[in-house]
Coordinates of C-alpha atoms in Angstrom, one line a residue:
M289 CA 103.4 80.0 12.5
I290 CA 103.3 78.1 15.7
K291 CA 103.0 81.4 18.0
A292 CA 100.2 82.6 15.6
R293 CA 98.5 79.3 16.4
L294 CA 99.0 79.7 20.2
M295 CA 97.8 83.6 19.7
A296 CA 94.8 82.6 17.8
S297 CA 91.6 82.5 20.1
P298 CA 89.8 79.0 20.3
R299 CA 87.5 78.1 17.7
F300 CA 83.9 78.7 19.3
S301 CA 81.6 75.3 19.2
V302 CA 79.1 73.8 21.7
Y303 CA 81.5 71.5 22.9
T304 CA 83.8 74.6 23.9
L305 CA 80.9 75.8 25.6
A306 CA 80.2 73.0 27.7
F307 CA 84.0 72.4 28.7
G308 CA 84.0 76.0 29.5
Y309 CA 81.1 75.5 31.7
V310 CA 82.5 72.6 33.3
V311 CA 85.8 74.3 34.1
L312 CA 84.1 77.1 35.7
S313 CA 81.8 75.0 37.8
I314 CA 84.8 73.2 39.0
C315 CA 86.5 76.1 39.7
V316 CA 83.7 77.5 41.8
L317 CA 83.6 74.4 43.6
A318 CA 87.2 74.5 44.4
I319 CA 87.1 78.0 45.6
F320 CA 84.3 77.1 48.0
A321 CA 86.0 73.8 49.0
L322 CA 89.3 75.6 49.8
P323 CA 88.4 77.9 52.8
L324 CA 86.5 74.6 54.5
L325 CA 89.6 72.6 54.0
Y326 CA 91.8 75.5 55.5
A327 CA 89.2 76.0 58.6
W328 CA 89.0 72.3 59.3
H329 CA 93.0 72.4 59.4
E330 CA 93.1 75.5 61.5
L331 CA 89.9 74.6 63.8
I332 CA 89.7 71.0 64.1
E333 CA 93.3 69.8 63.7
K334 CA 95.5 72.5 65.0
G335 CA 92.6 73.4 67.9
G336 CA 92.6 69.6 68.8
V337 CA 96.5 69.5 69.2
E338 CA 96.1 72.9 71.4
M339 CA 93.5 71.3 73.5
L340 CA 95.7 68.1 73.8
Q341 CA 98.8 70.5 75.2
E342 CA 96.7 72.3 77.5
D343 CA 95.4 69.0 79.2
T344 CA 98.9 67.8 79.2
Q345 CA 99.7 70.9 81.2
R346 CA 97.2 70.1 83.7
M347 CA 98.0 66.6 84.1
T348 CA 101.7 67.6 84.6
A349 CA 100.5 70.1 87.2
T350 CA 98.6 67.5 88.9
F351 CA 101.6 65.4 89.1
E352 CA 103.8 68.2 90.5
E353 CA 100.9 68.5 93.3
E354 CA 99.9 65.3 94.2
G355 CA 102.6 63.1 92.8
A356 CA 102.6 59.8 90.2
S357 CA 99.7 58.3 92.6
G358 CA 97.4 61.2 92.3
L359 CA 98.0 61.6 88.7
A360 CA 97.2 57.9 88.2
T361 CA 94.0 58.4 90.1
L362 CA 92.9 61.4 88.0
I363 CA 93.8 59.2 84.7
D364 CA 91.7 56.2 85.9
R365 CA 88.7 58.5 86.9
R366 CA 88.7 59.9 83.5
V367 CA 89.2 56.2 81.8
G368 CA 86.5 54.6 84.0
A369 CA 84.1 57.8 83.0
R370 CA 84.3 56.7 79.2
L371 CA 83.1 60.0 78.2
E372 CA 82.3 60.1 74.2
G373 CA 85.4 61.6 72.5
E374 CA 87.5 61.0 75.4
K375 CA 91.4 61.5 74.9
I376 CA 94.0 58.6 74.8
L377 CA 95.6 58.3 78.5
L378 CA 98.8 56.6 79.5
L379 CA 101.1 57.0 82.3
T380 CA 104.1 54.8 82.6
D381 CA 107.5 54.7 85.0
S382 CA 110.9 55.5 83.6
S383 CA 110.8 51.5 81.5
F384 CA 107.9 52.4 80.0
A385 CA 105.6 50.1 81.8
K386 CA 102.0 50.8 82.3
I387 CA 101.1 52.3 85.6
S388 CA 97.7 53.8 84.5
G389 CA 95.6 54.5 81.5
N390 CA 93.3 53.2 78.5
L391 CA 96.4 51.7 76.4
P392 CA 97.5 48.4 77.6
Q393 CA 101.1 49.3 76.8
W394 CA 103.3 51.9 75.1
P395 CA 102.2 51.8 71.5
Q396 CA 104.8 50.1 69.0
G397 CA 106.3 52.1 66.8
L398 CA 106.1 55.2 68.6
S399 CA 109.1 56.9 69.2
T400 CA 110.1 57.6 72.5
A401 CA 111.3 61.0 72.0
V402 CA 109.3 63.9 73.4
G403 CA 106.8 65.8 71.4
E404 CA 103.7 65.1 69.2
S405 CA 103.3 62.1 66.8
R406 CA 100.8 60.9 64.5
I407 CA 100.3 57.0 64.5
S408 CA 97.9 54.3 64.2
I409 CA 97.2 52.2 67.5
R410 CA 94.8 49.7 68.6
L411 CA 92.3 50.7 70.8
D412 CA 89.1 49.0 72.0
R413 CA 89.9 46.2 69.9
Q414 CA 90.5 48.3 66.5
N415 CA 93.0 50.3 64.8
V416 CA 92.7 54.0 64.9
G417 CA 94.6 56.9 63.9
A418 CA 95.7 59.1 66.8
I419 CA 97.6 62.4 67.8
L420 CA 99.5 61.8 70.6
I421 CA 101.7 64.1 72.8
H422 CA 104.5 62.7 74.7
S423 CA 106.0 64.3 77.8
E424 CA 108.5 63.3 80.6
L425 CA 107.9 64.2 84.0
P426 CA 110.0 64.6 86.7
G427 CA 111.2 61.2 87.9
G428 CA 111.5 59.4 84.8
Y429 CA 107.8 59.0 84.6
H430 CA 106.1 59.3 81.0
L431 CA 102.8 60.8 80.1
L432 CA 101.3 60.1 77.0
V433 CA 97.9 62.5 75.9
G434 CA 96.3 62.0 72.6
R435 CA 93.0 61.7 70.9
A436 CA 91.6 59.3 68.1
I437 CA 91.1 61.2 64.7
N438 CA 89.0 58.6 62.7
R439 CA 85.6 60.1 63.5
Y440 CA 86.9 63.4 62.1
N441 CA 88.4 61.4 59.1
Q442 CA 85.1 60.1 58.3
L443 CA 83.6 63.2 58.4
K444 CA 86.2 64.8 56.0
T445 CA 85.6 61.4 53.9
Y446 CA 81.9 62.5 53.7
F447 CA 82.9 66.2 52.6
Y448 CA 85.2 64.8 49.8
F449 CA 82.4 62.5 48.7
G450 CA 80.2 65.3 48.5
L451 CA 82.2 67.5 46.5
I452 CA 83.3 64.7 44.0
A453 CA 79.8 63.9 43.7
A454 CA 79.1 67.8 42.9
A455 CA 81.8 67.6 40.4
A456 CA 80.1 64.5 38.7
V457 CA 77.1 66.2 38.5
V458 CA 78.6 69.3 37.3
L459 CA 80.5 67.4 34.3
M460 CA 77.1 65.2 33.7
V461 CA 75.1 68.6 33.5
G462 CA 77.7 70.0 31.1
V463 CA 77.9 66.9 28.7
L464 CA 74.1 66.5 28.5
G465 CA 73.5 70.0 28.3
G466 CA 76.3 70.5 25.6
W467 CA 74.5 67.6 23.6
L468 CA 70.8 69.1 23.8
I469 CA 72.1 72.4 22.8
R470 CA 74.1 71.0 19.8
R471 CA 71.2 69.0 18.8
A472 CA 69.2 72.4 18.9
L473 CA 71.3 74.3 17.1
L474 CA 72.0 71.6 14.5
R475 CA 68.3 71.2 13.8
E476 CA 68.3 75.0 13.3
V477 CA 71.3 75.0 11.1
S478 CA 69.9 72.2 9.1
G479 CA 66.7 74.5 8.4
I480 CA 69.1 77.4 7.4
R481 CA 71.1 74.9 5.1
R482 CA 68.3 73.3 3.6
T483 CA 66.8 77.2 2.8
A484 CA 69.9 78.2 1.7
S485 CA 70.3 75.1 -0.7
A486 CA 66.7 76.1 -2.1
I487 CA 67.9 79.2 -2.7
V488 CA 70.8 78.4 -4.7
E489 CA 69.1 75.8 -6.6
G490 CA 66.7 79.1 -7.7
D491 CA 63.8 78.9 -5.2
L492 CA 63.8 82.3 -4.1
S493 CA 60.5 81.7 -2.2
H494 CA 62.0 79.5 0.5
R495 CA 61.8 81.0 3.9
L496 CA 63.4 79.7 7.1
P497 CA 60.7 78.3 9.7
T498 CA 59.7 80.6 12.3
R499 CA 57.4 79.7 15.5
G500 CA 56.3 83.5 16.8
R501 CA 58.4 83.2 19.6
T502 CA 60.8 85.6 20.8
D503 CA 63.8 83.6 21.3
E504 CA 67.6 84.7 19.6
L505 CA 67.3 81.8 17.1
D506 CA 63.4 82.7 16.1
L507 CA 64.4 86.6 15.9
L508 CA 67.7 85.4 13.7
A509 CA 65.2 83.2 11.8
Q510 CA 62.8 86.6 11.2
T511 CA 65.9 88.6 10.4
V512 CA 67.1 86.3 7.8
N513 CA 63.7 85.9 6.1
R514 CA 63.4 89.9 5.5
M515 CA 66.9 89.5 4.2
L516 CA 65.7 87.0 1.8
D517 CA 62.7 88.7 1.0
Q518 CA 64.9 91.9 0.2
I519 CA 67.2 90.0 -1.9
E520 CA 64.1 88.3 -3.8
H521 CA 62.5 91.8 -4.2
L522 CA 66.0 92.7 -5.8
I523 CA 66.7 90.1 -7.9
H524 CA 63.2 90.5 -9.4
G525 CA 64.0 94.1 -9.8
V526 CA 67.0 93.4 -11.6
R527 CA 65.4 90.8 -13.8
N528 CA 62.6 93.5 -14.7
V529 CA 65.0 96.1 -15.3
S530 CA 67.1 93.9 -17.6
N531 CA 64.0 92.8 -19.4
A532 CA 62.9 96.5 -19.7
I533 CA 66.4 97.8 -20.8
A534 CA 66.3 95.0 -23.4
H535 CA 62.7 95.9 -24.7
D536 CA 63.6 99.8 -24.9
L537 CA 66.9 99.2 -26.6
R538 CA 65.5 96.6 -29.0
T539 CA 63.3 99.4 -30.7
P540 CA 65.8 102.1 -31.5
L541 CA 68.4 99.6 -32.4
S542 CA 66.0 97.7 -34.6
E543 CA 64.8 101.1 -36.2
L544 CA 68.7 101.9 -36.6
R545 CA 69.5 98.8 -38.3
F546 CA 66.7 98.9 -40.6
R547 CA 67.4 102.3 -41.6
L548 CA 70.8 101.8 -42.3
E549 CA 70.2 98.4 -44.3
A550 CA 67.7 100.5 -46.5
L551 CA 70.6 103.1 -47.1
V552 CA 73.0 100.3 -48.1
V553 CA 70.3 98.5 -50.2
T554 CA 68.2 101.5 -51.9
Q555 CA 71.1 104.1 -52.2
P556 CA 68.5 106.6 -52.3
P557 CA 69.6 110.6 -53.2
P558 CA 71.7 112.7 -50.6
E559 CA 69.0 114.5 -49.1
V560 CA 66.9 111.4 -48.4
T561 CA 70.3 109.9 -47.0
H562 CA 70.9 112.9 -45.0
A563 CA 67.3 112.9 -43.6
E564 CA 67.7 109.0 -42.8
I565 CA 71.0 109.4 -41.0
G566 CA 69.3 112.4 -39.0
H567 CA 66.7 109.6 -38.0
A568 CA 69.7 107.3 -37.2
V569 CA 71.3 109.8 -34.9
A570 CA 67.9 110.3 -33.1
D571 CA 67.9 106.8 -32.5
V572 CA 71.5 106.7 -30.9
D573 CA 70.7 109.6 -28.9
R574 CA 67.8 107.7 -27.4
V575 CA 70.1 104.6 -26.7
I576 CA 72.6 107.1 -25.1
Q577 CA 70.0 108.7 -23.2
I578 CA 68.9 105.8 -21.7
F579 CA 72.4 104.7 -20.6
N580 CA 73.2 108.1 -19.0
A581 CA 70.0 107.8 -16.8
L582 CA 71.0 104.2 -15.8
L583 CA 74.7 105.7 -15.3
R584 CA 73.2 108.6 -12.9
L585 CA 71.1 106.4 -11.2
A586 CA 73.7 104.0 -10.2
E587 CA 75.9 106.9 -9.2
I588 CA 73.1 108.2 -7.0
D589 CA 72.6 104.9 -5.1
T590 CA 76.0 104.4 -4.4
G591 CA 75.7 108.0 -2.5
A592 CA 78.9 109.4 -4.1
R593 CA 77.2 112.6 -5.0
R594 CA 76.8 113.4 -1.1
S595 CA 80.6 114.7 -0.8
G596 CA 79.6 117.7 -2.9
F597 CA 76.6 118.8 -1.1
V598 CA 76.3 122.5 -0.6
P599 CA 73.7 124.6 0.8
V600 CA 70.9 125.4 -2.0
D601 CA 68.5 128.2 -2.0
V602 CA 65.7 126.0 -2.9
C603 CA 63.4 129.3 -3.9
T604 CA 65.6 130.9 -6.3
A605 CA 66.3 127.0 -8.1
T606 CA 62.7 126.6 -8.2
E607 CA 61.9 129.9 -9.7
D608 CA 65.0 129.4 -12.2
I609 CA 63.6 125.8 -13.4
V610 CA 60.0 127.2 -14.0
E611 CA 61.2 130.4 -15.7
F612 CA 63.1 127.9 -18.0
Y613 CA 60.4 125.8 -18.8
Q614 CA 57.9 128.7 -19.7
P615 CA 58.8 128.6 -23.4
V616 CA 57.6 125.2 -23.5
A617 CA 54.5 125.5 -21.6
E618 CA 53.6 128.5 -23.9
L619 CA 54.2 126.4 -27.0
K620 CA 51.6 123.8 -25.6
G621 CA 49.1 126.4 -24.6
I622 CA 49.9 125.5 -20.7
R623 CA 49.7 127.8 -17.9
L624 CA 52.6 127.7 -15.8
S625 CA 52.8 129.3 -12.3
A626 CA 55.1 129.2 -9.4
R627 CA 54.0 130.1 -5.6
T628 CA 57.2 130.0 -3.6
V629 CA 58.3 130.8 0.2
G630 CA 61.9 132.4 0.6
G631 CA 64.4 131.5 3.0
I632 CA 64.5 127.9 2.4
E633 CA 68.0 126.0 2.1
L634 CA 68.7 122.6 1.8
S635 CA 72.1 120.9 1.9
G636 CA 72.4 118.8 -1.4
D637 CA 73.3 118.6 -4.8
P638 CA 72.0 121.5 -7.0
F639 CA 72.6 119.9 -10.4
L640 CA 70.3 116.8 -9.0
L641 CA 68.0 118.7 -7.2
T642 CA 67.3 121.0 -10.6
Q643 CA 67.2 117.8 -12.5
A644 CA 64.6 116.1 -10.3
V645 CA 62.3 119.0 -10.3
G646 CA 62.9 119.7 -13.9
N647 CA 61.8 116.0 -14.4
L648 CA 58.5 116.6 -12.5
I649 CA 57.8 119.8 -14.5
E650 CA 58.3 117.8 -17.8
N651 CA 55.9 114.8 -16.7
A652 CA 53.4 117.5 -15.8
L653 CA 53.5 119.3 -19.0
K654 CA 53.6 116.0 -21.0
Y655 CA 50.1 115.0 -19.4
A656 CA 48.5 118.3 -18.8
Q657 CA 45.1 119.1 -20.7
K658 CA 45.4 121.5 -23.7
D659 CA 44.9 124.9 -22.3
G660 CA 45.5 123.3 -18.9
M661 CA 47.6 124.3 -15.8
V662 CA 50.8 123.1 -14.1
E663 CA 51.3 124.7 -10.7
V664 CA 54.8 124.5 -8.7
T665 CA 54.5 125.3 -4.9
L666 CA 57.4 125.4 -2.3
L667 CA 56.6 126.0 1.0
R668 CA 57.3 124.7 4.8
D669 CA 55.0 122.1 6.2
R670 CA 53.9 121.9 10.2
D671 CA 57.2 120.1 10.9
L672 CA 59.3 122.3 9.0
S673 CA 59.9 119.9 6.3
V674 CA 60.2 121.5 2.9
M675 CA 57.3 120.4 0.6
L676 CA 58.0 121.0 -3.2
T677 CA 54.5 120.2 -5.0
V678 CA 54.1 119.9 -9.1
A679 CA 50.5 119.8 -9.6
D680 CA 48.7 119.6 -13.2
D681 CA 45.4 118.9 -14.4
G682 CA 46.1 115.5 -16.9
P683 CA 44.6 112.1 -16.7
G684 CA 46.2 111.4 -13.4
I685 CA 47.5 107.8 -12.2
P686 CA 45.2 105.1 -11.1
D687 CA 45.9 104.5 -7.3
D688 CA 47.1 100.6 -8.0
E689 CA 49.8 102.2 -10.4
K690 CA 50.9 105.0 -8.2
P691 CA 53.4 102.6 -6.2
K692 CA 54.9 101.0 -9.3
V693 CA 55.5 104.0 -11.4
S694 CA 58.7 105.2 -9.8
R695 CA 60.2 101.8 -10.5
R696 CA 62.9 101.6 -13.1
F697 CA 61.4 101.4 -16.8
Y698 CA 57.9 101.1 -15.6
R699 CA 55.4 102.7 -17.7
G700 CA 51.7 102.9 -17.2
D701 CA 48.8 102.4 -19.7
A702 CA 48.4 106.4 -20.0
S703 CA 52.2 106.6 -21.1
R704 CA 52.3 103.9 -23.8
G705 CA 52.1 106.2 -26.5
T706 CA 54.1 109.3 -25.4
P707 CA 57.9 109.3 -25.7
G708 CA 60.2 108.2 -22.8
V709 CA 62.0 105.3 -21.1
G710 CA 60.0 105.1 -17.8
L711 CA 63.4 106.4 -15.9
G712 CA 62.0 110.0 -15.2
L713 CA 60.3 109.3 -11.8
S714 CA 62.8 106.6 -10.8
L715 CA 65.6 109.4 -11.1
V716 CA 63.4 111.6 -8.8
L717 CA 62.7 109.2 -6.1
A718 CA 66.8 108.1 -5.9
V719 CA 67.4 112.0 -5.4
A720 CA 64.7 112.4 -3.2
E721 CA 66.2 109.4 -1.1
L722 CA 69.8 110.7 -1.5
H723 CA 68.7 113.9 0.0
G724 CA 66.8 112.0 3.2
G725 CA 63.6 112.9 1.4
S726 CA 60.5 111.1 -0.1
L727 CA 58.6 111.3 -3.1
E728 CA 54.4 111.1 -2.7
L729 CA 51.9 110.9 -5.7
T730 CA 48.4 112.1 -4.7
D731 CA 45.3 112.7 -6.6
N732 CA 44.9 116.4 -7.9
A733 CA 41.3 115.8 -9.0
P734 CA 41.9 116.1 -11.8
G735 CA 45.5 115.3 -12.4
L736 CA 48.3 114.3 -10.3
R737 CA 50.2 115.9 -7.5
A738 CA 53.9 115.1 -6.9
T739 CA 55.4 116.1 -3.9
L740 CA 59.0 116.1 -2.9
R741 CA 59.4 116.5 1.1
F742 CA 62.8 117.1 2.3
A743 CA 63.6 117.7 6.1
A744 CA 65.2 121.0 5.6
T745 CA 68.6 122.4 7.4
Q746 CA 67.3 125.2 9.8
A747 CA 68.4 128.4 7.5
A748 CA 66.9 131.6 8.9
A749 CA 64.6 133.4 6.7
R750 CA 65.6 136.9 5.2
E751 CA 63.0 138.4 7.1
E752 CA 64.2 137.0 10.5
R753 CA 67.8 138.1 9.7
A754 CA 66.8 141.5 8.7

């Protein structure tokens, strides 16, 4: 369990983001400072030691050429010049008594061993840090060459101060920025929480406030609002469907109950009983028809039927459907005709496509005028899409009802007195969308033109194959 917790990613929050920003900024400062410190050590400190060693060699050469008096004269001349940044110089005899130089005596605490030393000495009435190189000259003389490093320490102090100040500014910006970001996010989250609470309480019209900007939070609010619009639309659709189902089922169930109750109370002759049973069976069939249509729509909505898609010859299927409905059209005195173009194929479910076209033809035959006509047309549009149109000369559908008639259980004013449950066009639209198509309803002047439009698979025409 402990290992799992260690391997888990850290929980995201504004403070985590701010802490990461501070750590990253301090790392950047460290990357900037480390090369400078290395350069300081290599160029200033080691370079200074090398210069002292070179100066020691020159003074040793002067001692070898001019003796102790010549070296003392050189040291006195350089000490008397009091040049800025001049080195520390001291020449003593074998007993470490001063001969020449700018130190009053051999520094206390300084080892008599030959080599490099770093100590604090008193120079010009003040204590300074110094780098000293002790050399033993022939005759027991001792030469001390060095330089104060306090003024460089001040420069280093300024550098460290600037580095610490920069880190403090980064820390302050990180903390302040994290607080401001957290405040802004909490304000937006509070709006989302209020909206969600209102929706949970039943107010589906509540939406997140937007400011018309293009930042990420405003885009998120717009996306959430579109999602809420869709949810509200779906919930209202479910409510309408539920009300429609209750309304459409109540009539056949009430009639069924009335018939059965009348049979129990009156106990009519067998022939009347058999007739009433036949009517009761018709009522049950109507209820089963409603549930079968709903189940078929639910199956289409899930997209499960896509797994059974096969190439479908739309021309042959359309001609077969028209031929199947010819007897019905002849009984009603309606002229049913078909005009098709061969060589058109779709990848789809043959049963569903046949049922969709059959529903359109049934609606057209239901509302066409007596001695009227219904025409089925299949052709390719300019964009090579497939257009299957069923046109009649009936009363048509008003423009304000065209967007509504494909809703489930919706029935317009013209269909109130006709049999049906208001699921025919809903099923047609569902089949069209399952196949990547659409359903278009337009005026036929008079009548209605219902057009199924599909993006066809590029299947060559028979003439082209030949």
